[in-house]
XYZ file of N, CA and C in Angstrom:
591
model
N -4.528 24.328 3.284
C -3.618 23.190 3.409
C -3.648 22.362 2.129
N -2.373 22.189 1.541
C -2.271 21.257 0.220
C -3.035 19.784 0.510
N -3.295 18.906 0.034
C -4.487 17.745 0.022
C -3.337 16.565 0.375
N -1.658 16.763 0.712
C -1.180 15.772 0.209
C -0.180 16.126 2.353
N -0.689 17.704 2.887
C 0.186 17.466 4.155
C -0.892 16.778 5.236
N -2.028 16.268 5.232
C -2.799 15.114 6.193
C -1.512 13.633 6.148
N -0.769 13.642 5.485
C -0.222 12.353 5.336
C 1.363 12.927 5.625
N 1.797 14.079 5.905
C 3.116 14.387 6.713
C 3.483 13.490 7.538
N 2.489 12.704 8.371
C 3.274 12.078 9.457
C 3.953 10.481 8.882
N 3.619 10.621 7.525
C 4.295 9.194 7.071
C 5.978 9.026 7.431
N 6.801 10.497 7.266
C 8.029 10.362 6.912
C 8.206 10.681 8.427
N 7.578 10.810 9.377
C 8.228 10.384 10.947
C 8.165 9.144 11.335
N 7.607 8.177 10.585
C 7.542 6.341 10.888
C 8.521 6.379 9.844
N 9.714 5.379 10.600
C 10.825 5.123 9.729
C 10.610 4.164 8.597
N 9.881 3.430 9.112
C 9.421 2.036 8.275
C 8.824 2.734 7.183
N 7.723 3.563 7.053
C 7.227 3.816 6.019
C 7.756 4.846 4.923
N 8.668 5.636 5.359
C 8.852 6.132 4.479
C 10.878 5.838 4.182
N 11.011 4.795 4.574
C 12.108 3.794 3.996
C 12.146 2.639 3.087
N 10.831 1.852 3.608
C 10.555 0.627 2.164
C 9.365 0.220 2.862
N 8.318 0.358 2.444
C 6.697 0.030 2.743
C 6.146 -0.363 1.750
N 5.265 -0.650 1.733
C 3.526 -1.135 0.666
C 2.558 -1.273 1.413
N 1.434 -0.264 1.419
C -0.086 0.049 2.052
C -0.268 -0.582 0.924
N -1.348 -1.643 1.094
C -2.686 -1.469 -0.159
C -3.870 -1.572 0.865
N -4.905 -1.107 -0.420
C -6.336 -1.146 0.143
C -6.839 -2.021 -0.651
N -8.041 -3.085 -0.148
C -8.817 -3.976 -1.302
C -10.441 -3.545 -0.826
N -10.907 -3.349 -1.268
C -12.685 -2.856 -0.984
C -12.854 -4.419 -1.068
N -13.742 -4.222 0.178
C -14.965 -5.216 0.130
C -14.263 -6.396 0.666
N -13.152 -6.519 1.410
C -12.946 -7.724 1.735
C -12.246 -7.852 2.976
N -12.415 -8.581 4.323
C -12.548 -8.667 5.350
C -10.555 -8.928 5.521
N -10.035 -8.369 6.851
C -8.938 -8.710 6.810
C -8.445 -10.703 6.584
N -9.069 -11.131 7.388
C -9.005 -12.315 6.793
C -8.977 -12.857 5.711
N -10.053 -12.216 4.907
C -9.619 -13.068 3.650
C -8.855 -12.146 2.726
N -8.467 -11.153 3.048
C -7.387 -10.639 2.492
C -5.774 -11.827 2.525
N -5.826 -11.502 3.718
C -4.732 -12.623 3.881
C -4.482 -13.461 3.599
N -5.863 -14.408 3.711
C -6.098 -15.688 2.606
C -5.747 -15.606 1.047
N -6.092 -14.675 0.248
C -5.885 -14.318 -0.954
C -4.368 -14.814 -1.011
N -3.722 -13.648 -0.145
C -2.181 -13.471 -0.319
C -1.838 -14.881 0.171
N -2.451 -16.057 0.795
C -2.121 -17.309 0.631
C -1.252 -16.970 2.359
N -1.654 -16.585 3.428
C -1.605 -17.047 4.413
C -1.949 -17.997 4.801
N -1.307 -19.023 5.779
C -1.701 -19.853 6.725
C -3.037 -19.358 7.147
N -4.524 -20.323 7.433
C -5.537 -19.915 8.421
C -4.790 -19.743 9.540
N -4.489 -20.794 10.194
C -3.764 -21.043 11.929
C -3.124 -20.107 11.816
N -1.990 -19.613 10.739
C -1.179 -18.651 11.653
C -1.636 -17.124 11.492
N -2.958 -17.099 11.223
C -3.550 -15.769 11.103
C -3.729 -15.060 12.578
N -3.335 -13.658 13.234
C -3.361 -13.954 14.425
C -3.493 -12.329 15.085
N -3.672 -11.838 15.787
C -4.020 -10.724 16.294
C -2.609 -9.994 16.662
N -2.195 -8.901 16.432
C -1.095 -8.434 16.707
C -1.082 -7.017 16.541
N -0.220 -6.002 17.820
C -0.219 -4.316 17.338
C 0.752 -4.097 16.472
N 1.012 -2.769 16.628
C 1.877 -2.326 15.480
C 3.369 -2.921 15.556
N 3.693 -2.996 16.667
C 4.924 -2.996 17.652
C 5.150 -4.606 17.265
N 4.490 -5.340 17.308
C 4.897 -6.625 17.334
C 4.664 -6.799 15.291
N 3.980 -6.331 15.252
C 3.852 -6.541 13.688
C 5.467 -6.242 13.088
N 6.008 -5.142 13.343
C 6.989 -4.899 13.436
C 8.352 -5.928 13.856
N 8.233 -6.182 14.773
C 9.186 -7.526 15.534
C 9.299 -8.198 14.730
N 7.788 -8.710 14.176
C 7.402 -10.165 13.493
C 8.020 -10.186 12.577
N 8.136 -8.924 11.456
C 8.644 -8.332 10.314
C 9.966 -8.714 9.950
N 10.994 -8.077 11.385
C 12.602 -8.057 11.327
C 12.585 -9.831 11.400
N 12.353 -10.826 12.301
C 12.145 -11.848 12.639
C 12.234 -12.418 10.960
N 11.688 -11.927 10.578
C 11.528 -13.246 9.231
C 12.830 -12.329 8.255
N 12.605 -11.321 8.211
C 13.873 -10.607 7.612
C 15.144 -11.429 7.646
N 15.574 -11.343 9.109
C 16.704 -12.387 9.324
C 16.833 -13.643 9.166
N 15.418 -14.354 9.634
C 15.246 -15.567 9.150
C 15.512 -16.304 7.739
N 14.860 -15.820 7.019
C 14.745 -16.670 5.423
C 15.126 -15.356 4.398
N 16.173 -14.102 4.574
C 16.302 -13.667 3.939
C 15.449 -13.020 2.666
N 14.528 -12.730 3.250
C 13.296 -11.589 2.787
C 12.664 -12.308 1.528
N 12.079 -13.873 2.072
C 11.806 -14.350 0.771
C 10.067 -14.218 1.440
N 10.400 -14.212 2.832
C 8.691 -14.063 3.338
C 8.481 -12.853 4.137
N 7.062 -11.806 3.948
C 7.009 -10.440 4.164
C 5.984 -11.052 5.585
N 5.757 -10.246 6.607
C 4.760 -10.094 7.477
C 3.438 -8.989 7.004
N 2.802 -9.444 6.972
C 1.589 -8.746 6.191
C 0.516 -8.613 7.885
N 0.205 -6.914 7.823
C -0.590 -6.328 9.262
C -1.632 -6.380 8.284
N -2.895 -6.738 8.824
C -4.530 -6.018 8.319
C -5.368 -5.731 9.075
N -6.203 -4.415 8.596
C -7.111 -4.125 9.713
C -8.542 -3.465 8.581
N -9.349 -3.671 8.892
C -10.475 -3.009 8.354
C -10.681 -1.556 8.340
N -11.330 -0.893 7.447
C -11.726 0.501 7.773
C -12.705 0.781 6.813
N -14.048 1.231 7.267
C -14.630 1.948 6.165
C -15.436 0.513 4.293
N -15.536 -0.374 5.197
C -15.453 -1.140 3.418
C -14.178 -1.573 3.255
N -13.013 -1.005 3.594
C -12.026 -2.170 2.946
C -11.010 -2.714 4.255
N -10.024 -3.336 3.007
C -8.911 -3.844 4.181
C -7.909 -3.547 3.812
N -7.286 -2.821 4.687
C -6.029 -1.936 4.743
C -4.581 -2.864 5.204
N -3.890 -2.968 4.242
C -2.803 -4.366 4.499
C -1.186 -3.617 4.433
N -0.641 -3.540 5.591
C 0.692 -3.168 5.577
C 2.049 -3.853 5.817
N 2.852 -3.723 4.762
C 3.821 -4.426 4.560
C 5.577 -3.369 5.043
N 6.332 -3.801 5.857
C 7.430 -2.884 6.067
C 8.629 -3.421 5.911
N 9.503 -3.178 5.213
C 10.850 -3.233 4.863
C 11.180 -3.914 3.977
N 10.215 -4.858 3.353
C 10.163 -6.192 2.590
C 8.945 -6.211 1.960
N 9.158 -6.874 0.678
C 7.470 -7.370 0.215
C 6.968 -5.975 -0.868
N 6.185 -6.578 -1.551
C 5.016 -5.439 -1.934
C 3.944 -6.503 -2.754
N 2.651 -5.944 -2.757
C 1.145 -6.694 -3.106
C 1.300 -6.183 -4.047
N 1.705 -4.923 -4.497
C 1.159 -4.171 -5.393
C 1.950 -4.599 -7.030
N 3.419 -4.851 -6.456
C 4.102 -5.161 -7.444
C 4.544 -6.677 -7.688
N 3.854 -7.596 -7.339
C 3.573 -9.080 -7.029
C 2.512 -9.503 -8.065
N 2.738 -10.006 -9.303
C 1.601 -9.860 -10.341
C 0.803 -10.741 -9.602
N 0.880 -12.251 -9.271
C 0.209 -13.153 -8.675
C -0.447 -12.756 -7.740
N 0.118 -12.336 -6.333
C -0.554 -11.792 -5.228
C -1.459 -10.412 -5.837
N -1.279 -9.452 -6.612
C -2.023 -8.329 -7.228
C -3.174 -9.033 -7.883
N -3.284 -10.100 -8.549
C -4.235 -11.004 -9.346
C -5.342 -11.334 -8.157
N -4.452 -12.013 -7.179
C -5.529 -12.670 -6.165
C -5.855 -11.641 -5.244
N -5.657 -11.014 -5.110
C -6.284 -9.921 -3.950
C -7.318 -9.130 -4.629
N -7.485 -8.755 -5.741
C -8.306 -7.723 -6.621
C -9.307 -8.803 -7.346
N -9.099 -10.183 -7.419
C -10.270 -10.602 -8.237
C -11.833 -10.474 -7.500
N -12.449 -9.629 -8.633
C -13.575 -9.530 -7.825
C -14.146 -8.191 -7.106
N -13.294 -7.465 -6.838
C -12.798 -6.151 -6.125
C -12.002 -5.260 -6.723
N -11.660 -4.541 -5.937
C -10.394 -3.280 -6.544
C -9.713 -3.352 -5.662
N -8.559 -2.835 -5.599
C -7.320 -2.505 -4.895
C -6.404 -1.641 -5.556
N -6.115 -0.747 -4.280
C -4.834 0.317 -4.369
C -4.004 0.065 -3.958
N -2.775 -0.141 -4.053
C -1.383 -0.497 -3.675
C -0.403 0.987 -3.688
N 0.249 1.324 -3.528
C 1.414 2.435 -2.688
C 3.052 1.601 -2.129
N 3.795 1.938 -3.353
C 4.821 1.213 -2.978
C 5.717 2.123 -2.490
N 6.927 2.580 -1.462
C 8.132 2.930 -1.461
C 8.873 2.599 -0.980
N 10.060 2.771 -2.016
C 11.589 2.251 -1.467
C 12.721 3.586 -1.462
N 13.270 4.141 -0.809
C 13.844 5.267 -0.368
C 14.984 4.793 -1.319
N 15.202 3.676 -1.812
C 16.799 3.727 -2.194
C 16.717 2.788 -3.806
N 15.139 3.145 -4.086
C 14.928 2.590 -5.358
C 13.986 3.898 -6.248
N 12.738 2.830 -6.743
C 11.407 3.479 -7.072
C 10.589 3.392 -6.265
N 9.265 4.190 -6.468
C 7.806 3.923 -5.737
C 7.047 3.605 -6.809
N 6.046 2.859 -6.460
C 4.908 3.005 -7.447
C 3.542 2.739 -6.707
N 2.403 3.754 -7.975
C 1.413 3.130 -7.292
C 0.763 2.169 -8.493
N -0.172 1.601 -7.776
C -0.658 0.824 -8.766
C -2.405 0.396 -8.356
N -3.137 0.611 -9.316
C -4.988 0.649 -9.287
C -5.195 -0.560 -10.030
N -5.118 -1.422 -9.579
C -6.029 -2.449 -10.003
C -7.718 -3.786 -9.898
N -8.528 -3.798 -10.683
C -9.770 -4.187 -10.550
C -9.503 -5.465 -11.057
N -10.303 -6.175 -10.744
C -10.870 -7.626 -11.258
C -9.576 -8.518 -11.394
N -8.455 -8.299 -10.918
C -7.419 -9.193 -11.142
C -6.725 -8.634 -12.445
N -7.062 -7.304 -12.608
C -6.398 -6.788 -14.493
C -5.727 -5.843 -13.177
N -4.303 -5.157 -13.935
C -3.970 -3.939 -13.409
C -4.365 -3.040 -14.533
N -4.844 -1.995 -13.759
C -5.438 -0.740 -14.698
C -4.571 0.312 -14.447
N -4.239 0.913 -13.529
C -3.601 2.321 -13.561
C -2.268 1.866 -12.787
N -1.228 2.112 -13.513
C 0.464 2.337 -12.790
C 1.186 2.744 -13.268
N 2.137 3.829 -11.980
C 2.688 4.645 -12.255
C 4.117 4.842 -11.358
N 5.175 4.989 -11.652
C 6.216 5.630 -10.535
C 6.015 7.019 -10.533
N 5.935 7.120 -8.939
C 5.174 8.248 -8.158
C 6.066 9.486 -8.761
N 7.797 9.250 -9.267
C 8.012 10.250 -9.706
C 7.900 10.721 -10.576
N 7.646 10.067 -11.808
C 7.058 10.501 -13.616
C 5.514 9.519 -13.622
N 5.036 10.702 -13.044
C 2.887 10.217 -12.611
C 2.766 10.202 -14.391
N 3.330 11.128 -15.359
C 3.051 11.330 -16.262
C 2.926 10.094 -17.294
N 4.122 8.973 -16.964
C 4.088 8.187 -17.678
C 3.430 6.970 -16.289
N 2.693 6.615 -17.179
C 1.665 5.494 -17.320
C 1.369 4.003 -17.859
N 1.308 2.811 -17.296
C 0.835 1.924 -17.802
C -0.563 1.314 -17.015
N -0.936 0.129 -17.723
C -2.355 -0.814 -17.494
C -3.323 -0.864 -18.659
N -4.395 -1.611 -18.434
C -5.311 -1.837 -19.529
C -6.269 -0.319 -19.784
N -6.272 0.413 -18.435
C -6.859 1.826 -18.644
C -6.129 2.968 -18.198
N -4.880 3.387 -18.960
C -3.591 4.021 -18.010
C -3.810 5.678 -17.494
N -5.444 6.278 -18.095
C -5.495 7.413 -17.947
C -7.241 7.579 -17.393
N -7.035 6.484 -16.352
C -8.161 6.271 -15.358
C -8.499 7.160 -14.791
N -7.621 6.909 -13.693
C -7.016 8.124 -12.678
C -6.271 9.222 -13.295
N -6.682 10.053 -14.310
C -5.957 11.138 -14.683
C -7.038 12.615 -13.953
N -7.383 12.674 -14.180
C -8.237 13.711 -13.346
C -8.027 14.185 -11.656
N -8.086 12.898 -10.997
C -8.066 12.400 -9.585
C -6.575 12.751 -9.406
N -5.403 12.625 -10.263
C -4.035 12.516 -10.174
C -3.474 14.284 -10.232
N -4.347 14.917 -11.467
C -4.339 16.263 -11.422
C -4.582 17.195 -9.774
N -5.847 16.843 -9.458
C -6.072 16.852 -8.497
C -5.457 16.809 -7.312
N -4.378 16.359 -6.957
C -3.687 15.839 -5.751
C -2.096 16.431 -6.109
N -1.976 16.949 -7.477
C -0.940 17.199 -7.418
C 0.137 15.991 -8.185
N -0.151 15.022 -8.713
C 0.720 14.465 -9.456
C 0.220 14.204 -10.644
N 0.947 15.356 -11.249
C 1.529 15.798 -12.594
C 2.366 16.713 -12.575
N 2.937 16.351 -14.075
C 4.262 17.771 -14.342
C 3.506 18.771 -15.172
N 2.516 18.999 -15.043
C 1.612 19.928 -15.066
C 1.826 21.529 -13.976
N 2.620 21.949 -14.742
C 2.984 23.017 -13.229
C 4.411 23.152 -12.961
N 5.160 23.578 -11.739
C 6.729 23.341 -11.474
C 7.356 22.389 -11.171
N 6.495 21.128 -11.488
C 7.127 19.866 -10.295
C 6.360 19.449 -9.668
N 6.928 18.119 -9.501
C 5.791 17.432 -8.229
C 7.012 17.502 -7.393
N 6.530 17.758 -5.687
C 6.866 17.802 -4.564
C 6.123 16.579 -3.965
N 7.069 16.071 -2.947
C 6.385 14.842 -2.058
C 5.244 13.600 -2.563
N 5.656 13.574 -3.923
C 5.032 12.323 -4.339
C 4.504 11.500 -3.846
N 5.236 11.188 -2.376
C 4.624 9.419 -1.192
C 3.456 10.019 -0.965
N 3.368 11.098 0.127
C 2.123 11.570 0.274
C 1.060 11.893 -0.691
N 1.166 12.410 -1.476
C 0.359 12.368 -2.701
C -0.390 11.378 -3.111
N 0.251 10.312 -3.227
C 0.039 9.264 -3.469
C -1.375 8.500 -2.258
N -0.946 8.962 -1.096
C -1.672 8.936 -0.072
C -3.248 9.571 -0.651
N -2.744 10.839 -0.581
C -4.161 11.448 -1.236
C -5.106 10.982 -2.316
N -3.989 10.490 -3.149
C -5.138 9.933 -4.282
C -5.552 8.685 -4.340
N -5.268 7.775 -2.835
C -6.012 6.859 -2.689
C -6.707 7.256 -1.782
N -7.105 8.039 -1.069
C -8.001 8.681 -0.371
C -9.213 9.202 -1.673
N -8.786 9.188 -2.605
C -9.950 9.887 -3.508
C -9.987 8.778 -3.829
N -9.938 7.406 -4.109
C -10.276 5.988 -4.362
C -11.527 5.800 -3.320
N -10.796 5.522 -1.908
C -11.395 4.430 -0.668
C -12.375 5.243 -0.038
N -12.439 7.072 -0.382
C -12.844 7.396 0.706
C -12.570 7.719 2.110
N -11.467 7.410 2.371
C -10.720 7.778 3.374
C -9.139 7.991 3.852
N -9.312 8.314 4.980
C -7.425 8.651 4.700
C -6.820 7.648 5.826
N -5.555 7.117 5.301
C -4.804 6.250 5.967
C -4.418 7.466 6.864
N -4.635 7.170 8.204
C -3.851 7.966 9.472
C -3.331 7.115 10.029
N -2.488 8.234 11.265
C -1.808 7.510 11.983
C -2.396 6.885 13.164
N -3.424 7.571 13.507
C -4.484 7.132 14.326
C -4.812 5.315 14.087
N -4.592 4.628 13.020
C -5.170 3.556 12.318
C -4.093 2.231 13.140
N -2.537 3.218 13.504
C -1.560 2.201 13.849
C -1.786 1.605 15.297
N -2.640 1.987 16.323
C -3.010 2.000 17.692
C -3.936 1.045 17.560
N -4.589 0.779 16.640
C -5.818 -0.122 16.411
C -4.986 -1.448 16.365
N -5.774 -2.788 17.173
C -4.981 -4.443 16.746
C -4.931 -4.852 15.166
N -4.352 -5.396 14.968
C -3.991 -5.762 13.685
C -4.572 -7.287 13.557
N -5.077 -8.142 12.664
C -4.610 -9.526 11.908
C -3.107 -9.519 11.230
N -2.229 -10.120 11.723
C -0.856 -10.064 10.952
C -0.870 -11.647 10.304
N -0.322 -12.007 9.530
C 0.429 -13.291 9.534
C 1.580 -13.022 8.175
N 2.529 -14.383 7.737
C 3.329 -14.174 6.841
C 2.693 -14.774 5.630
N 2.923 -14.064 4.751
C 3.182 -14.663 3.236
C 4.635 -14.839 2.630
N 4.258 -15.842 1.460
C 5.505 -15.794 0.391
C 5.676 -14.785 -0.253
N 6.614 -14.118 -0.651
C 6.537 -13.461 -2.076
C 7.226 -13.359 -2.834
């Protein structure tokens, strides 16, 4: 089995493989993840997938996608923060600054009707980013970090092509965190609340 079909079931959730942002931050509790991203304490609040979701469209319509609903849940050492239809951490220099100072974080952006990108950043610097479809070209303060790890998983034009880039992408933050975002993870309660972005 290629390293990149464990993450097939992304493109049967509509949300995610239409306009999403997973990031991961090591070492930091869903709460203060959220805090970083400058949530409300009070409106920090327990919620499943289903309502995370609701909450999502709700502000969509509301204020015209100036505020994202941000889900978090722990796993393993980090905190796993999902964003759907709106928003991204990853590509938010400010919010990318405050979530990583101190820590690392992986971010995973896609937009079905734009770019994706991923993006590796430590200490509040971004180090490794890339659009998932030319992995080849590269920016950050260390843009050929993740070059090995990227070989590995299949993104490079090293070969005939990259195929299925999102997932991929999956994989090679699995060679980051240590583990793999499943779907198993969406059944689990969430911390949701909103941010600006």
């Amino acid at each position: 089995m290629d390293v990149h079909e464990e993450f097939g079931w992304l493109a049967k959730h509509g949300p995610f493989y239409d306009v999403s942002c997973v990031t991961f931050a090591r070492s930091l509790s869903p709460r203060e993840a959220l805090t970083r991203l400058g949530a409300d304490c009070n409106g920090i609040g327990e919620v499943t997938f289903e309502e995370h979701q609701e909450r999502t469209m709700r502000y969509i319509d509301s204020d015209n996608m100036r505020t994202s609903y941000v889900g978090a849940l722990e796993m393993n050492g980090w905190t796993v923060l999902i964003q759907l239809w709106t928003g991204s951490i990853g590509l938010n220099k400010r919010l990318l600054r405050s979530l990583s100072q101190a820590t690392e974080v992986v971010s995973i952006y896609r937009n079905l009707h734009a770019t994706d990108y991923f993006v590796y950043a430590v200490d509040s610097e971004e180090v490794t980013s890339f659009d998932q479809l030319v992995p080849d070209t590269r920016w950050g303060s260390d843009p050929d970090r993740l070059a090995s790890e990227m070989r590995e998983v299949g993104l490079s034009w090293e070969g005939p092509g990259i195929d299925a880039p999102f997932p991929r992408s999956f994989a090679l933050a699995k060679k980051i965190t240590g583990f793999s975002f499943s779907e198993d993870m969406l059944s689990t309660p969430f911390l949701g609340a909103a941010i600006r972005d």
